[in-house]
Coordinates of C-alpha atoms in Angstrom, one line a residue:
X187 CA 28.3 18.3 5.4
X188 CA 25.9 19.5 7.3
X189 CA 23.2 16.8 7.4
X190 CA 20.4 15.9 9.6
X191 CA 20.7 14.3 12.6
X192 CA 18.6 13.5 15.9
X193 CA 20.4 14.7 18.7
X194 CA 18.6 12.8 21.7
X195 CA 15.9 10.3 21.0
X196 CA 12.5 12.5 21.3
X197 CA 10.2 14.5 19.7
X198 CA 10.2 16.6 16.0
X199 CA 12.8 19.4 18.2
X200 CA 15.2 17.0 18.9
X201 CA 15.4 17.1 15.3
X202 CA 19.7 19.3 14.6
X203 CA 22.1 20.1 12.1
X204 CA 25.4 18.4 12.9
X205 CA 28.6 18.5 11.2
X206 CA 29.0 14.7 9.3
X207 CA 32.1 13.6 7.5
X208 CA 31.3 13.5 3.3
X209 CA 30.1 9.5 2.2
X210 CA 32.8 7.2 -0.1
X211 CA 31.0 5.5 -2.4
X212 CA 31.9 1.9 -1.1
X213 CA 32.0 -1.6 -3.8
X214 CA 28.6 -1.0 -5.9
X215 CA 27.4 2.7 -5.4
X216 CA 27.2 6.0 -6.0
X217 CA 27.7 9.3 -4.9
X218 CA 24.4 11.8 -4.6
X219 CA 24.4 14.9 -4.8
X220 CA 20.9 15.2 -3.3
X221 CA 17.7 17.4 -5.5
X222 CA 15.8 16.6 -2.6
X223 CA 14.9 13.3 0.5
X224 CA 11.4 11.5 1.4
X225 CA 10.3 11.5 4.3
X226 CA 8.8 8.9 5.9
X227 CA 7.8 7.5 9.4
X228 CA 10.6 5.3 9.7
X229 CA 12.5 8.1 10.2
X230 CA 10.1 9.6 13.1
X231 CA 10.9 6.0 14.7
X232 CA 14.9 6.5 14.3
X233 CA 14.7 9.5 16.0
X234 CA 12.3 8.5 18.6
X235 CA 15.2 6.2 19.0
X236 CA 12.9 3.3 18.3
X237 CA 14.0 2.4 15.8
X238 CA 17.9 2.4 14.6
X239 CA 20.5 2.3 12.0
X240 CA 22.1 -0.8 11.5
X241 CA 25.7 -1.4 12.8
X242 CA 28.2 0.9 10.5
X243 CA 24.9 3.3 9.1
X244 CA 25.4 6.5 9.0
X245 CA 22.7 8.5 12.1
X246 CA 21.6 10.6 9.7
X247 CA 18.0 10.4 9.1
X248 CA 16.2 9.8 5.3
X249 CA 15.3 6.4 3.7
X250 CA 15.1 7.6 0.1
X251 CA 16.5 10.0 -2.2
X252 CA 16.6 10.8 -5.8
X253 CA 20.2 12.5 -6.7
X254 CA 22.5 13.4 -9.0
X255 CA 25.8 11.2 -9.6
X256 CA 28.9 12.3 -9.1
X257 CA 31.5 9.7 -8.8
X258 CA 31.1 6.0 -8.7
X259 CA 32.6 3.4 -5.9
X260 CA 34.6 0.2 -7.3
X261 CA 32.3 -2.0 -9.3
X262 CA 30.0 0.7 -10.7
X263 CA 28.9 1.5 -14.5
X264 CA 30.5 5.0 -14.0
X265 CA 28.5 6.0 -17.5
X266 CA 26.2 6.5 -14.3
X267 CA 28.0 10.2 -13.7
X268 CA 25.3 12.8 -14.6
X269 CA 22.3 10.7 -14.1
X270 CA 19.0 11.6 -12.3
X271 CA 18.9 8.6 -9.7
X272 CA 15.4 8.0 -7.1
X273 CA 16.9 5.6 -4.1
X274 CA 15.8 3.5 -1.9
X275 CA 18.9 3.9 1.1
X276 CA 19.7 2.8 4.6
X277 CA 20.1 5.6 6.3
X278 CA 22.5 9.5 4.6
X279 CA 19.3 11.2 2.8
X280 CA 18.5 14.5 5.2
X281 CA 22.2 15.7 3.6
X282 CA 23.2 17.7 0.5
X283 CA 25.2 14.7 -0.3
X284 CA 24.0 11.1 0.0
X285 CA 25.2 7.6 -1.0
X286 CA 23.1 4.4 -2.6
X287 CA 23.6 1.4 -3.9
X288 CA 22.9 0.5 -7.6
X289 CA 21.2 -2.4 -6.8
X290 CA 18.1 -0.1 -4.9
X291 CA 17.9 2.8 -7.2
X292 CA 16.1 3.9 -10.8
X293 CA 17.0 6.1 -13.1
X294 CA 14.4 8.8 -12.7
X295 CA 11.9 8.4 -15.9
X296 CA 12.3 11.8 -17.8
X297 CA 8.6 12.6 -16.3
X298 CA 9.3 13.0 -13.1
X299 CA 10.5 16.0 -11.2
X300 CA 12.6 15.8 -8.6
X301 CA 10.6 16.0 -5.7
X302 CA 8.1 13.4 -7.7
X303 CA 11.2 10.6 -7.4
X304 CA 11.8 11.3 -3.9
X305 CA 9.2 10.6 -3.1
X306 CA 8.6 7.1 -4.5
X307 CA 11.6 4.7 -3.0
X308 CA 10.4 3.8 0.3
X309 CA 6.8 3.9 -0.9
X310 CA 7.3 1.7 -4.5
X311 CA 10.2 -1.7 -2.5
X312 CA 6.8 -1.8 0.8
X313 CA 4.1 -1.7 -1.7
X314 CA 5.3 -4.5 -3.9
X315 CA 6.7 -6.3 -1.6
X316 CA 3.7 -6.9 0.9
X317 CA 0.9 -6.6 -0.6
X318 CA 2.3 -8.0 -4.3
X319 CA 5.0 -10.4 -3.0
X320 CA 3.4 -11.4 0.5
X321 CA 0.5 -10.2 -0.4
X322 CA 0.1 -12.2 -3.1
X323 CA -2.7 -9.8 -5.1
X324 CA -3.5 -10.7 -8.8
X325 CA -5.6 -9.2 -11.5
X326 CA -9.7 -9.2 -10.6
X327 CA -9.5 -9.3 -7.1
X328 CA -10.4 -7.2 -4.0
X329 CA -8.5 -5.0 -1.8
X330 CA -9.4 -3.1 1.2
X331 CA -6.2 -0.1 2.9
X332 CA -6.3 1.2 5.4
X333 CA -4.5 5.1 6.2
X334 CA -5.0 5.3 2.3
X335 CA -4.8 8.7 2.3
X336 CA -0.9 8.4 3.3
X337 CA 2.4 7.7 1.1
X338 CA 1.9 4.2 0.9
X339 CA -2.0 4.6 1.0
X340 CA -2.3 6.4 -2.0
X341 CA 0.1 4.8 -3.8
X342 CA -0.9 0.8 -3.0
X343 CA -4.3 2.5 -4.4
X344 CA -3.0 3.1 -8.3
X345 CA -0.4 0.3 -8.4
X346 CA -4.0 -2.2 -7.0
X347 CA -5.9 -0.7 -9.7
X348 CA -3.3 -0.7 -12.3
X349 CA -3.2 -4.7 -11.4
X350 CA -6.5 -4.2 -12.5
X351 CA -7.5 -5.3 -8.8
X352 CA -11.2 -3.8 -7.2
X353 CA -9.7 -2.0 -4.5
X354 CA -11.6 -0.1 -1.3
X355 CA -10.0 2.3 1.3
X356 CA -10.5 3.7 5.1
X357 CA -9.9 7.1 6.0
X358 CA -11.7 10.0 8.4
X359 CA -12.0 13.0 6.1
X360 CA -14.4 12.7 3.1
X361 CA -13.6 15.5 1.6
X362 CA -10.6 13.5 0.6
X363 CA -12.9 11.3 -0.9
X364 CA -13.0 12.0 -4.5
X365 CA -9.6 12.1 -5.3
X366 CA -8.9 8.5 -3.7
X367 CA -11.4 7.4 -6.3
X368 CA -9.5 9.1 -8.4
X369 CA -6.2 7.4 -7.7
X370 CA -8.0 4.2 -7.9
X371 CA -9.9 3.5 -5.0
X372 CA -13.7 1.8 -6.2
X373 CA -14.9 2.3 -1.9
X374 CA -13.6 5.1 0.3
X375 CA -15.0 4.1 3.6
X376 CA -15.0 7.3 6.9
X377 CA -14.0 4.6 9.5
X378 CA -15.5 6.6 12.5
X379 CA -18.7 6.5 11.0
X380 CA -19.4 3.2 9.2
X381 CA -18.7 -0.3 10.1
X382 CA -15.7 -0.8 7.6
X383 CA -16.2 -4.9 8.5
X384 CA -20.1 -5.1 6.4
X385 CA -19.3 -2.3 4.6
X386 CA -16.7 -4.6 3.2
X387 CA -19.3 -7.6 3.5
X388 CA -21.9 -5.7 1.5
X389 CA -19.9 -4.5 -1.1
X390 CA -18.9 -7.3 -2.3
X391 CA -21.9 -9.6 -1.8
X392 CA -20.9 -11.2 1.3
X393 CA -17.8 -12.5 0.0
X394 CA -15.0 -10.7 2.1
X395 CA -11.5 -9.4 0.5
X396 CA -8.7 -11.3 -0.9
X397 CA -6.0 -9.1 0.8
X398 CA -5.6 -6.8 4.0
X399 CA -3.1 -4.1 4.2
X400 CA -3.3 -2.8 7.4
X401 CA -1.1 0.2 9.3
X402 CA -3.2 0.0 12.3
X403 CA -3.4 -2.9 13.7
X404 CA -4.2 -3.6 17.2
X405 CA -8.5 -3.9 17.4
X406 CA -8.3 -3.7 13.6
X407 CA -7.2 -7.3 13.0
X408 CA -9.9 -8.9 13.7
X409 CA -12.0 -6.6 11.9
X410 CA -10.0 -6.8 9.6
X411 CA -10.2 -10.5 9.6
X412 CA -13.8 -10.6 9.2
X413 CA -14.5 -9.0 6.9
X414 CA -11.8 -11.5 4.0
X415 CA -12.8 -13.9 1.6
X416 CA -12.0 -17.3 2.0
X417 CA -8.3 -17.4 1.7
X418 CA -7.4 -14.6 1.9
X419 CA -4.1 -12.4 3.2
X420 CA -3.8 -10.5 5.8
X421 CA -0.5 -8.1 5.4
X422 CA 0.4 -6.1 8.3
X423 CA 2.5 -3.1 8.4
X424 CA 2.2 -0.9 11.5
X425 CA 0.4 -0.9 14.8
X426 CA -1.1 2.7 15.1
X427 CA -3.3 0.8 17.8
X428 CA -1.0 -1.8 19.1
X429 CA 1.0 -4.8 18.1
X430 CA -0.2 -7.1 21.0
X431 CA -3.8 -8.3 18.6
X432 CA -6.2 -11.7 20.1
X433 CA -5.9 -13.9 17.7
X434 CA -9.1 -17.2 16.9
X435 CA -6.7 -19.2 15.2
X436 CA -10.1 -22.0 14.4
X437 CA -10.8 -19.6 11.6
X438 CA -8.0 -18.5 10.7
X439 CA -7.6 -22.7 9.8
X440 CA -11.4 -22.4 8.6
X441 CA -11.5 -19.6 6.5
X442 CA -7.9 -20.7 5.1
X443 CA -7.3 -17.3 6.3
X444 CA -3.4 -16.2 6.8
X445 CA -1.2 -13.2 8.9
X446 CA 1.7 -11.8 6.8
X447 CA 3.6 -9.0 8.0
X448 CA 8.0 -7.1 7.3
X449 CA 9.8 -3.9 7.7
X450 CA 12.5 -2.6 4.4
X451 CA 15.1 -1.7 6.7
X452 CA 16.2 -5.0 8.0
X453 CA 15.7 -6.8 4.8
X454 CA 19.2 -8.1 2.7
X455 CA 21.0 -5.7 0.5
X456 CA 20.1 -9.3 -1.8
X457 CA 16.5 -9.2 -1.4
X458 CA 16.7 -5.0 -1.9
X459 CA 17.9 -6.0 -5.0
X460 CA 16.1 -8.9 -6.2
X461 CA 12.6 -6.1 -5.3
X462 CA 14.3 -4.3 -7.1
X463 CA 14.2 -6.3 -10.3
X464 CA 10.3 -6.9 -10.1
X465 CA 9.5 -2.7 -9.8
X466 CA 12.1 -2.2 -12.8
X467 CA 9.8 -4.9 -14.7
X468 CA 5.8 -4.2 -13.1
X469 CA 6.0 0.1 -12.0
X470 CA 8.7 2.1 -14.0
X471 CA 6.6 1.4 -17.4
X472 CA 4.2 3.0 -14.9
X473 CA 5.9 5.7 -13.7
X474 CA 6.5 6.5 -17.3
X475 CA 3.8 6.8 -19.1
X476 CA 2.4 8.9 -15.2
X477 CA -0.6 5.7 -14.7
X478 CA 1.6 6.3 -11.4
X479 CA 2.2 9.3 -9.5
X480 CA 2.8 10.5 -5.9
X481 CA 0.9 12.5 -4.0
X482 CA 2.7 15.5 -2.7
X483 CA 1.7 17.2 0.6
X484 CA 4.6 19.7 1.1
X485 CA 7.7 20.0 0.8
X486 CA 10.2 21.4 3.3
X487 CA 13.8 22.8 3.4
X488 CA 16.2 20.7 4.3
X489 CA 16.8 22.8 7.4
X490 CA 13.6 22.8 8.4
X491 CA 13.3 19.2 9.3
X492 CA 11.6 19.6 12.4
X493 CA 8.1 20.6 10.9
X494 CA 8.5 18.0 8.5
X495 CA 7.7 15.7 11.2
X496 CA 5.5 17.4 13.3
X497 CA 3.4 17.7 10.3
X498 CA 3.4 14.1 9.4
X499 CA 2.2 13.1 13.5
X500 CA -0.3 15.7 12.5
X501 CA -2.4 13.2 11.1
X502 CA -2.8 15.7 8.2
X503 CA -0.7 14.8 5.5
X504 CA -2.2 13.5 2.1
X505 CA 0.3 12.3 0.7
X506 CA 3.9 12.8 1.1
X507 CA 6.2 15.2 2.6
X508 CA 9.8 15.7 0.4
X509 CA 12.6 18.2 2.1
X510 CA 14.5 19.8 -0.5
X511 CA 18.3 21.6 -0.4

């Protein structure tokens, strides 16, 4: 089959169509005819050579797909043949065929299109694990979400709002604020012109926020901590301003703040399966009722994967980019 790989580490131009073997489903896996594939920052990091697939995993890019089950491996229920699944995969999504673990997949709710379903798995697992498991976000609490207009941010807003939380977000384009608020944001802060730390303290009458979901790193971590309430939880997803930060431990101790971070790709099969059960119980009903929906910015034919990566790196994407056959 023809699939998208990076011929060498580099910019978007290194993405090419290349011949790869047709994947064969193993134990507990299904073979999917890919209907759409989501594009994510870890794909960019793999293309750049910063992140590499685990040993034995294909070099074909793509960590989330929507596909039709065409074959089942040992232990996978043959009744799944013909069903649409949305799946978190370790690689292989930028291709016409892809294998997926049943444990990391969901039957696509009828209201969702193929494109919408493909835009969800990576974000669902990431937000669920980081915001609700590590961050322990609970009803009635306040969360600050940076990078609110991204694929993770737009999903995090909706999931936090559905959980009965107050949602504060930051973005650099005020034209997007009305839609961010429609998704569930209670306060949108334009970070280039407004001190988000002070804005959070003002909005919470000096109390601060309970959880911060951060993708910036660098100096933002110090500023985030200043905006947090007693017992607050800081969760780092990425570090666009750098991974090296200076932390005053006395501040953490006196205010009982905690720091958390994770990436999804290195999580074990069992951990991802455990997360999937939580998502099936708590979040899938919200997708079925369309209380949560992905915001699609644009779609690209799979052969134009390079153009999709260039757009993602432009910083102008509002929501998700998706590849289609």
